[in-house]
Tab-separated table of C-alpha atoms in Angstrom:
chain	number	residue	atom	x	y	z
A	24	MET	CA	11.442	19.675	-30.549
A	25	LEU	CA	12.193	15.929	-30.696
A	26	VAL	CA	15.636	16.463	-29.184
A	27	GLU	CA	14.233	18.471	-26.275
A	28	PHE	CA	11.557	15.834	-25.640
A	29	THR	CA	14.162	13.037	-25.688
A	30	ILE	CA	16.365	14.915	-23.228
A	31	PHE	CA	13.360	15.492	-20.972
A	32	VAL	CA	12.417	11.788	-21.023
A	33	VAL	CA	16.022	10.718	-20.324
A	34	PHE	CA	16.185	13.194	-17.454
A	35	LEU	CA	12.973	11.784	-15.978
A	36	LEU	CA	14.279	8.217	-16.260
A	37	LEU	CA	17.576	9.139	-14.611
A	38	PHE	CA	15.731	10.968	-11.845
A	39	TRP	CA	13.491	7.918	-11.306
A	40	TYR	CA	16.488	5.569	-11.314
A	41	ASN	CA	18.370	7.677	-8.768
A	42	ASN	CA	15.314	8.151	-6.567
A	43	VAL	CA	14.724	4.383	-6.428
A	44	THR	CA	18.286	3.089	-6.116
A	45	LYS	CA	19.529	5.599	-3.524
A	46	LYS	CA	17.445	3.735	-0.931
A	47	TRP	CA	19.241	0.476	-1.692
A	48	ARG	CA	22.369	1.174	0.346
A	49	LYS	CA	20.871	0.723	3.813
A	50	PHE	CA	21.851	-2.874	4.583
A	51	GLN	CA	25.253	-2.706	2.920
A	52	SER	CA	26.200	0.368	4.991
A	53	ARG	CA	25.183	-1.456	8.178
A	54	GLY	CA	26.970	-4.705	7.375
A	55	ILE	CA	23.759	-6.743	7.136
A	56	PRO	CA	23.503	-9.551	4.529
A	57	TYR	CA	20.976	-8.618	1.864
A	58	ALA	CA	19.406	-9.787	-1.374
A	59	THR	CA	20.833	-7.805	-4.264
A	60	PRO	CA	18.250	-5.336	-5.653
A	61	TYR	CA	17.667	-4.884	-9.372
A	62	PHE	CA	16.038	-1.816	-10.853
A	63	PRO	CA	13.133	-1.129	-10.769
A	64	PHE	CA	11.427	-3.799	-8.613
A	65	GLY	CA	14.110	-4.561	-6.021
A	66	SER	CA	15.247	-7.978	-4.805
A	67	VAL	CA	14.647	-11.227	-6.652
A	68	HIS	CA	11.412	-12.203	-4.834
A	69	ASN	CA	9.563	-9.447	-6.713
A	70	TRP	CA	10.989	-10.523	-10.048
A	71	LYS	CA	10.025	-14.135	-9.308
A	72	VAL	CA	6.376	-13.339	-8.803
A	73	LEU	CA	6.287	-11.352	-12.037
A	74	PHE	CA	8.338	-13.376	-14.479
A	75	SER	CA	8.693	-16.936	-13.172
A	76	LYS	CA	6.322	-19.500	-14.643
A	77	THR	CA	5.890	-21.136	-11.241
A	78	GLY	CA	5.982	-17.975	-9.137
A	79	ASN	CA	3.002	-16.403	-7.397
A	80	VAL	CA	2.469	-14.143	-4.405
A	81	SER	CA	2.300	-16.999	-1.901
A	82	GLU	CA	5.523	-18.570	-3.211
A	83	GLN	CA	7.682	-15.545	-3.972
A	84	TRP	CA	9.705	-15.829	-0.756
A	85	GLN	CA	10.918	-19.252	-1.833
A	86	ALA	CA	13.228	-17.364	-4.173
A	87	TYR	CA	15.814	-17.350	-1.361
A	88	LEU	CA	15.785	-21.084	-0.706
A	89	HIS	CA	18.994	-22.890	-1.679
A	90	THR	CA	20.933	-19.605	-1.698
A	91	ASP	CA	23.606	-18.329	0.681
A	92	LEU	CA	20.993	-16.086	2.302
A	93	ALA	CA	19.052	-19.159	3.446
A	94	LYS	CA	21.884	-19.815	5.916
A	95	GLU	CA	21.523	-16.370	7.523
A	96	LYS	CA	19.327	-15.821	10.586
A	97	ILE	CA	18.361	-12.354	9.345
A	98	PHE	CA	18.888	-10.725	5.969
A	99	GLY	CA	17.642	-7.637	4.190
A	100	ILE	CA	15.442	-7.431	1.118
A	101	TYR	CA	14.466	-4.509	-1.079
A	102	GLY	CA	11.173	-3.918	-2.806
A	103	HIS	CA	8.750	-4.413	0.082
A	104	PRO	CA	5.724	-2.202	-0.667
A	105	ASP	CA	5.499	-0.714	2.838
A	106	ARG	CA	8.957	0.794	3.196
A	107	ASP	CA	11.065	-0.712	0.389
A	108	GLY	CA	13.797	-2.155	2.621
A	109	CYS	CA	12.920	-4.633	5.361
A	110	LEU	CA	14.433	-7.525	7.303
A	111	MET	CA	13.638	-11.145	6.540
A	112	ILE	CA	13.543	-13.290	9.698
A	113	ASN	CA	14.924	-16.720	8.908
A	114	ASP	CA	15.392	-18.117	12.417
A	115	ILE	CA	12.592	-19.691	14.419
A	116	ASP	CA	13.944	-18.551	17.805
A	117	ILE	CA	14.122	-14.919	16.691
A	118	ALA	CA	10.644	-15.195	15.188
A	119	LYS	CA	9.262	-16.572	18.470
A	120	ARG	CA	10.917	-13.758	20.398
A	121	ILE	CA	9.385	-11.130	18.107
A	122	LEU	CA	5.919	-12.694	18.164
A	123	ILE	CA	5.819	-13.695	21.861
A	124	LYS	CA	8.410	-12.367	24.309
A	125	ASP	CA	8.983	-8.967	22.671
A	126	PHE	CA	5.539	-8.667	21.125
A	127	ASP	CA	4.940	-5.290	22.820
A	128	HIS	CA	7.717	-3.855	20.611
A	129	PHE	CA	6.323	-5.384	17.390
A	130	VAL	CA	2.610	-4.801	17.794
A	131	ASP	CA	1.426	-3.719	14.352
A	132	ARG	CA	1.737	-5.784	11.207
A	133	THR	CA	2.472	-4.665	7.678
A	134	ILE	CA	-0.368	-3.774	5.326
A	135	PHE	CA	1.904	-4.446	2.316
A	136	GLY	CA	1.657	-0.897	1.017
A	137	LEU	CA	-2.090	-1.157	0.500
A	138	LYS	CA	-4.193	2.005	0.587
A	139	PHE	CA	-7.791	1.244	1.438
A	140	ASP	CA	-10.535	3.197	-0.297
A	141	GLU	CA	-13.801	3.209	1.672
A	142	ASN	CA	-15.705	3.708	-1.591
A	143	VAL	CA	-14.489	0.343	-2.928
A	144	GLU	CA	-16.378	-2.614	-1.447
A	145	ALA	CA	-13.417	-5.023	-1.579
A	146	ASP	CA	-11.167	-2.496	0.195
A	147	LYS	CA	-13.832	-1.906	2.831
A	148	ILE	CA	-14.107	-5.644	3.558
A	149	PHE	CA	-10.386	-6.349	3.671
A	150	SER	CA	-9.576	-3.251	5.760
A	151	GLN	CA	-11.571	-4.888	8.567
A	152	MET	CA	-9.588	-8.104	8.447
A	153	PHE	CA	-7.622	-9.110	11.522
A	154	MET	CA	-4.286	-9.200	9.695
A	155	PHE	CA	-4.600	-5.547	8.650
A	156	SER	CA	-5.828	-4.220	12.016
A	157	LYS	CA	-3.629	-2.111	14.262
A	158	GLY	CA	-3.593	-0.824	17.822
A	159	ASP	CA	-6.911	-0.952	19.675
A	160	ASP	CA	-8.715	-2.369	16.634
A	161	TRP	CA	-6.320	-5.336	16.679
A	162	LYS	CA	-6.873	-5.880	20.419
A	163	SER	CA	-10.628	-5.786	19.941
A	164	GLY	CA	-10.422	-8.275	17.071
A	165	ARG	CA	-8.197	-10.608	19.061
A	166	SER	CA	-10.591	-10.603	22.015
A	167	MET	CA	-13.397	-11.655	19.645
A	168	MET	CA	-11.366	-14.374	17.939
A	169	SER	CA	-9.715	-15.941	20.988
A	170	PRO	CA	-12.880	-17.759	22.214
A	171	VAL	CA	-13.048	-19.613	18.875
A	172	PHE	CA	-9.833	-21.453	19.722
A	173	THR	CA	-10.654	-22.610	23.239
A	174	THR	CA	-10.261	-26.297	24.073
A	175	GLY	CA	-14.026	-26.840	23.972
A	176	LYS	CA	-14.431	-25.264	20.534
A	177	LEU	CA	-11.475	-27.167	19.130
A	178	LYS	CA	-12.994	-30.436	20.382
A	179	LEU	CA	-16.164	-29.597	18.455
A	180	MET	CA	-14.111	-29.008	15.314
A	181	PHE	CA	-12.238	-32.295	15.636
A	182	PRO	CA	-14.890	-34.575	14.000
A	183	LEU	CA	-15.041	-32.187	11.019
A	184	LEU	CA	-11.281	-32.217	10.619
A	185	GLU	CA	-11.262	-35.994	11.036
A	186	ARG	CA	-13.690	-36.312	8.117
A	187	VAL	CA	-11.430	-34.143	5.944
A	188	SER	CA	-8.457	-36.281	7.005
A	189	GLN	CA	-10.343	-39.374	5.863
A	190	ASN	CA	-10.889	-37.781	2.435
A	191	MET	CA	-7.174	-37.073	2.177
A	192	GLU	CA	-6.341	-40.634	3.262
A	193	ASN	CA	-8.607	-42.005	0.525
A	194	TYR	CA	-6.964	-39.715	-2.026
A	195	VAL	CA	-3.430	-40.760	-1.039
A	196	SER	CA	-4.486	-44.417	-1.037
A	197	ASP	CA	-5.949	-44.125	-4.560
A	198	CYS	CA	-2.794	-42.440	-5.847
A	199	SER	CA	-0.712	-45.188	-4.270
A	200	LYS	CA	-2.745	-47.914	-5.971
A	201	LYS	CA	-2.360	-46.148	-9.340
A	202	ASN	CA	1.346	-45.535	-8.664
A	203	GLU	CA	0.838	-41.788	-9.218
A	204	GLU	CA	3.078	-39.058	-7.840
A	205	ILE	CA	1.622	-36.764	-5.168
A	206	ASP	CA	2.361	-33.068	-4.911
A	207	ALA	CA	2.682	-32.665	-1.132
A	208	LYS	CA	2.107	-28.906	-1.167
A	209	GLU	CA	-1.012	-29.152	-3.302
A	210	THR	CA	-2.332	-32.052	-1.231
A	211	PHE	CA	-2.036	-30.199	2.074
A	212	ALA	CA	-3.403	-27.033	0.485
A	213	LYS	CA	-6.541	-29.019	-0.392
A	214	PHE	CA	-6.677	-30.362	3.146
A	215	SER	CA	-6.399	-26.847	4.618
A	216	LEU	CA	-9.043	-25.466	2.275
A	217	ASP	CA	-11.511	-28.272	3.047
A	218	ALA	CA	-10.864	-27.939	6.787
A	219	ILE	CA	-11.489	-24.167	6.782
A	220	ALA	CA	-14.549	-24.433	4.548
A	221	THR	CA	-16.070	-27.118	6.771
A	222	SER	CA	-15.261	-25.754	10.231
A	223	ALA	CA	-15.558	-22.013	9.532
A	224	PHE	CA	-18.169	-21.741	6.770
A	225	GLY	CA	-20.166	-24.927	7.274
A	226	ILE	CA	-19.565	-25.915	3.640
A	227	GLU	CA	-18.701	-29.562	3.128
A	228	LEU	CA	-16.125	-29.899	0.358
A	229	ASP	CA	-14.032	-32.691	-1.029
A	230	THR	CA	-11.417	-30.866	-3.055
A	231	PHE	CA	-9.522	-34.122	-3.482
A	232	LYS	CA	-12.331	-35.441	-5.707
A	233	ASP	CA	-13.427	-32.077	-7.119
A	234	PRO	CA	-10.374	-29.765	-7.284
A	235	ASP	CA	-12.173	-27.311	-9.579
A	236	ASN	CA	-15.160	-26.582	-7.330
A	237	VAL	CA	-16.230	-22.948	-7.148
A	238	PHE	CA	-14.989	-22.471	-3.564
A	239	ALA	CA	-11.459	-23.549	-4.507
A	240	LYS	CA	-11.497	-21.357	-7.622
A	241	MET	CA	-12.542	-18.273	-5.670
A	242	VAL	CA	-9.858	-18.855	-3.042
A	243	LYS	CA	-7.296	-18.904	-5.855
A	244	GLU	CA	-8.744	-15.629	-7.115
A	245	LEU	CA	-8.305	-14.084	-3.667
A	246	GLN	CA	-4.721	-15.362	-3.481
A	247	ARG	CA	-3.965	-14.309	-7.061
A	248	ALA	CA	-2.646	-17.836	-7.460
A	249	LYS	CA	-1.309	-19.406	-10.620
A	250	GLY	CA	-4.106	-20.302	-13.033
A	251	SER	CA	-6.548	-17.686	-11.721
A	252	GLU	CA	-7.684	-14.630	-13.660
A	253	SER	CA	-6.326	-12.309	-10.967
A	254	GLY	CA	-2.986	-14.145	-10.945
A	255	LYS	CA	-2.002	-13.598	-14.572
A	256	PRO	CA	1.547	-12.196	-14.970
A	257	LEU	CA	0.361	-9.009	-16.674
A	258	THR	CA	-2.247	-8.440	-13.968
A	259	LEU	CA	0.369	-8.874	-11.243
A	260	LEU	CA	2.726	-6.514	-13.084
A	261	ALA	CA	-0.021	-3.891	-13.283
A	262	LEU	CA	-0.818	-4.391	-9.582
A	263	ILE	CA	2.799	-3.929	-8.463
A	264	LEU	CA	3.155	-0.848	-10.659
A	265	SER	CA	-0.043	0.621	-9.228
A	266	LEU	CA	1.137	-0.018	-5.643
A	267	ASN	CA	4.422	1.759	-6.312
A	268	PHE	CA	3.007	4.405	-8.628
A	269	PRO	CA	-0.696	5.105	-7.837
A	270	ILE	CA	-1.242	6.787	-11.207
A	271	PHE	CA	-0.909	3.362	-12.875
A	272	GLY	CA	-3.821	2.136	-10.745
A	273	LYS	CA	-6.066	4.718	-12.398
A	274	ILE	CA	-4.686	3.942	-15.843
A	275	PHE	CA	-5.052	0.152	-15.578
A	276	LYS	CA	-8.178	0.372	-13.387
A	277	ILE	CA	-6.937	-2.581	-11.374
A	278	GLU	CA	-8.333	-3.393	-7.944
A	279	GLN	CA	-6.081	-4.291	-5.013
A	280	PHE	CA	-8.257	-7.331	-4.304
A	281	SER	CA	-10.017	-9.624	-6.728
A	282	VAL	CA	-13.582	-8.373	-7.140
A	283	LYS	CA	-14.829	-11.830	-8.100
A	284	GLY	CA	-13.155	-13.522	-5.121
A	285	THR	CA	-14.238	-10.826	-2.669
A	286	SER	CA	-17.883	-11.022	-3.757
A	287	PHE	CA	-17.861	-14.782	-3.237
A	288	LEU	CA	-16.231	-14.404	0.197
A	289	LYS	CA	-18.820	-11.806	1.222
A	290	ASN	CA	-21.738	-14.032	0.175
A	291	ALA	CA	-20.217	-17.062	1.929
A	292	LEU	CA	-19.756	-15.095	5.149
A	293	MET	CA	-23.326	-13.747	5.014
A	294	LYS	CA	-24.737	-17.243	4.479
A	295	THR	CA	-22.649	-18.567	7.385
A	296	VAL	CA	-23.918	-15.808	9.687
A	297	ASP	CA	-27.546	-16.477	8.642
A	298	MET	CA	-27.123	-20.214	9.229
A	299	ARG	CA	-25.787	-19.639	12.738
A	300	LYS	CA	-28.530	-17.158	13.560
A	301	ASN	CA	-31.143	-19.687	12.472
A	302	GLY	CA	-29.510	-22.403	14.547
């Protein structure tokens, strides 16, 4: 009985291996540069987010910096959750052409292999987001968002952004006086977070003085960033497995979006709407 079971398991593994790797010949057959895929997760960006100490979802694409692929205008990668193999655009002129001149040929955006469940509150909220909308829903969302970025509205935002800039200037000045190193990425991430919180939500933050405030923590939860509960390596591994093999989602009972972060976002949005209704 043990022998038969072992043979069955080996057969299943070989079938899985063949089913996954047979898709990884597309770019080579077409003469397109590509990032070498490794079973079972594909190209190195997926392995980086899972097993690198510094890797997270927002940084995984940096895996191709300082490699030969960084010199290519376009190269292929494997392991994208939507369709496994996809092209990485690494040239600003091509990107502009796709997003502007030839936009009518590239209308819809990827949903990263997500499957929204209307019975899950987080899925219901995120399925309505602009970045996941398609077709007429996207057009409707764009028509609602465009007025926010008119010249008049941007002028109203300017004093708020100026105040955030002053906070950053004070932070950089203090670090200079103490002769401390500054992490440029982290510094501008704080600036962006404070700017969005102030201009979009009406919440005045100073993440430079209080980097561990609840708003910043919940944003990290939403991003599954390093240091957050939702960004732990094992959690990310379970998430990627559940996206590729839905049965793992039921086994691990893992949500596509952080429940804690989504609840905070929902409450913040509701408070913002109430504030604007009340003047």
